[in-house]
Structure formats: structure tokens, C-alpha cells
Amino acid sequence: QVKLVESGGGSVQAGGSLRLSCVADEYFLSTNFMAWFRQVSGQEREGVAAIYIGGSTTYYDDSVKGRFTISQDNAKHTVYLQMNELKVEDTAMYYCAASPFRLPSTWSVVNEYNSWGQGTQVTVSS
């Protein structure tokens, strides 16, 4: 498993931006896919975006396409989630996840990931 630490959450008004960071330990090199999920209390965790570490291919949920961008810095073992044009409905706890598998068709499935961070809260107000 990979140890993951998220940062960058906070409170912002609708229309604003935040950038989340996820730093992985040395086992980052064993990772194929990394993703961001989010969860609202009482609801299921949902996939937001994912990136194939070996090739930089990215995947997005329809709800965030055109507003969010996932990227990586392999030298820093870090994956980012740039969130622009934030909406109230983006409010959630955001989690970073890592998988040793290639997941082009199942990137948003929670059980495909074996490493999770502790989460960072994002709150968007109107």
C-alpha cells in the first residue's frame, strides 16, 4: 500500500478555485492509477477524476468535466486536483486514492483502490 496525504481543502465562494494536493510515499512507483473521490456525509463515495501514472491519461466524472483538472508531478510523488468554477454541490470531503492496477474502465470504482488518504474538506458557499 501507498501512504497518501492530502492538503489544499478549504472554504470558498461559488465560482472560486482550489487546488488539492496528494503526496505519496516511496511506494508511489508501484502505482498505476491515482484518483480523487469525494463523499458527502450519508452518501456513497464517488469518483471525481483519475490519472494513469504511467501515461498521464486522465478521466473525469461528467459533473466536473471542463472545471476540474487532475495532474501529476512524478518527481514530487504528487497528484493535484485543480478545481475551478466551484459550485455549492462540489462541497464534500475529498479523498486521494491509489491503485496498483490499470483501470481505464473502472477508475471510479472504490474497491479498485487499495490505498486512501484521510481526506480534505472542501466547502463551497453561495
Tab-separated table of C-alpha atoms in Angstrom:
chain	number	residue	atom	x	y	z
A	1	GLN	CA	0.000	0.000	0.000
A	2	VAL	CA	0.939	3.620	-0.526
A	3	LYS	CA	0.739	6.256	2.177
A	4	LEU	CA	-1.177	9.278	0.899
A	5	VAL	CA	-1.520	12.724	2.447
A	6	GLU	CA	-3.969	15.271	1.063
A	7	SER	CA	-3.941	19.036	1.516
A	8	GLY	CA	-5.434	22.148	-0.016
A	9	GLY	CA	-9.038	21.946	1.061
A	10	GLY	CA	-10.885	24.905	2.491
A	11	SER	CA	-13.862	27.186	2.178
A	12	VAL	CA	-14.556	29.210	-0.942
A	13	GLN	CA	-17.451	31.014	-2.540
A	14	ALA	CA	-19.199	29.641	-5.588
A	15	GLY	CA	-17.220	30.404	-8.716
A	16	GLY	CA	-13.919	30.270	-6.876
A	17	SER	CA	-10.989	27.868	-7.179
A	18	LEU	CA	-8.999	25.493	-5.015
A	19	ARG	CA	-6.090	23.168	-5.700
A	20	LEU	CA	-5.833	19.909	-3.828
A	21	SER	CA	-2.545	18.064	-3.462
A	22	CYS	CA	-1.893	14.412	-2.705
A	23	VAL	CA	1.625	13.427	-1.738
A	24	ALA	CA	2.571	9.748	-1.856
A	25	ASP	CA	5.442	7.947	-0.180
A	26	GLU	CA	8.147	5.972	-1.984
A	27	TYR	CA	5.676	3.236	-2.956
A	28	PHE	CA	4.263	5.761	-5.459
A	29	LEU	CA	6.403	3.969	-8.032
A	30	SER	CA	4.245	0.844	-7.664
A	31	THR	CA	1.107	2.803	-8.503
A	32	ASN	CA	-0.662	2.695	-11.855
A	33	PHE	CA	-3.725	4.796	-11.202
A	34	MET	CA	-4.367	7.621	-8.779
A	35	ALA	CA	-7.706	9.263	-8.296
A	36	TRP	CA	-9.710	11.779	-6.372
A	37	PHE	CA	-13.000	10.752	-4.824
A	38	ARG	CA	-15.454	12.794	-2.812
A	39	GLN	CA	-18.052	11.947	-0.252
A	40	VAL	CA	-20.892	13.819	1.358
A	41	SER	CA	-21.958	12.593	4.769
A	42	GLY	CA	-24.576	9.878	4.390
A	43	GLN	CA	-23.851	9.328	0.722
A	44	GLU	CA	-21.611	6.964	-1.225
A	45	ARG	CA	-18.090	7.915	-2.158
A	46	GLU	CA	-17.925	8.925	-5.820
A	47	GLY	CA	-15.082	9.185	-8.293
A	48	VAL	CA	-14.219	12.693	-9.436
A	49	ALA	CA	-11.081	12.267	-11.551
A	50	ALA	CA	-8.277	9.801	-12.140
A	51	ILE	CA	-4.917	9.712	-13.857
A	52	TYR	CA	-2.848	6.873	-15.297
A	53	ILE	CA	0.545	7.483	-13.741
A	54	GLY	CA	2.458	5.663	-16.451
A	55	GLY	CA	0.937	7.572	-19.361
A	56	SER	CA	-0.840	10.634	-17.940
A	57	THR	CA	-4.212	9.720	-19.450
A	58	THR	CA	-6.936	11.402	-17.434
A	59	TYR	CA	-10.536	10.529	-16.623
A	60	TYR	CA	-13.320	12.710	-15.255
A	61	ASP	CA	-16.814	12.402	-13.938
A	62	ASP	CA	-19.263	14.279	-16.147
A	63	SER	CA	-20.154	16.602	-13.277
A	64	VAL	CA	-16.652	18.108	-13.205
A	65	LYS	CA	-15.538	17.953	-16.846
A	66	GLY	CA	-14.265	21.305	-18.020
A	67	ARG	CA	-13.950	22.628	-14.443
A	68	PHE	CA	-11.527	20.243	-12.723
A	69	THR	CA	-8.083	19.153	-13.888
A	70	ILE	CA	-6.061	16.268	-12.474
A	71	SER	CA	-2.314	16.311	-12.991
A	72	GLN	CA	0.834	14.684	-11.661
A	73	ASP	CA	4.381	15.562	-10.736
A	74	ASN	CA	6.207	12.251	-10.604
A	75	ALA	CA	9.401	13.800	-9.267
A	76	LYS	CA	7.447	15.010	-6.238
A	77	HIS	CA	5.262	11.880	-5.967
A	78	THR	CA	2.302	14.246	-6.071
A	79	VAL	CA	-1.065	14.334	-7.791
A	80	TYR	CA	-3.064	17.542	-7.969
A	81	LEU	CA	-6.706	18.394	-8.487
A	82	GLN	CA	-7.239	21.927	-9.760
A	83	MET	CA	-10.859	22.862	-9.146
A	84	ASN	CA	-12.257	25.917	-10.921
A	85	GLU	CA	-15.764	27.340	-11.152
A	86	LEU	CA	-16.669	25.610	-7.940
A	87	LYS	CA	-20.323	25.010	-7.198
A	88	VAL	CA	-22.166	24.521	-3.929
A	89	GLU	CA	-22.754	20.906	-4.931
A	90	ASP	CA	-18.978	20.319	-5.018
A	91	THR	CA	-18.981	20.570	-1.223
A	92	ALA	CA	-17.654	17.279	0.173
A	93	MET	CA	-14.731	15.527	1.796
A	94	TYR	CA	-12.202	14.823	-0.940
A	95	TYR	CA	-10.042	11.709	-0.799
A	96	CYS	CA	-6.963	10.713	-2.733
A	97	ALA	CA	-6.654	7.048	-3.728
A	98	ALA	CA	-4.034	4.844	-5.352
A	99	SER	CA	-4.270	1.547	-7.205
A	100	PRO	CA	-1.616	-0.847	-8.486
A	101	PHE	CA	-3.920	-1.790	-11.366
A	102	ARG	CA	-4.694	-0.222	-14.706
A	103	LEU	CA	-8.311	0.913	-14.544
A	104	PRO	CA	-9.381	2.561	-17.782
A	105	SER	CA	-12.975	1.353	-17.473
A	106	THR	CA	-13.320	1.054	-13.697
A	107	TRP	CA	-11.386	4.082	-12.497
A	108	SER	CA	-14.340	5.325	-10.437
A	109	VAL	CA	-14.932	2.064	-8.562
A	110	VAL	CA	-13.963	2.451	-4.909
A	111	ASN	CA	-12.950	-1.181	-4.436
A	112	GLU	CA	-10.320	-0.963	-7.192
A	113	TYR	CA	-8.141	1.187	-4.917
A	114	ASN	CA	-6.154	-0.210	-2.002
A	115	SER	CA	-4.662	2.989	-0.603
A	116	TRP	CA	-6.531	6.016	0.684
A	117	GLY	CA	-5.676	9.312	2.282
A	118	GLN	CA	-7.509	10.757	5.273
A	119	GLY	CA	-9.349	13.349	3.236
A	120	THR	CA	-9.534	17.116	2.982
A	121	GLN	CA	-12.750	19.096	3.320
A	122	VAL	CA	-13.949	21.365	0.535
A	123	THR	CA	-16.828	23.713	1.330
A	124	VAL	CA	-18.383	25.931	-1.322
A	125	SER	CA	-20.855	28.591	-0.240
A	126	SER	CA	-23.330	30.549	-2.346
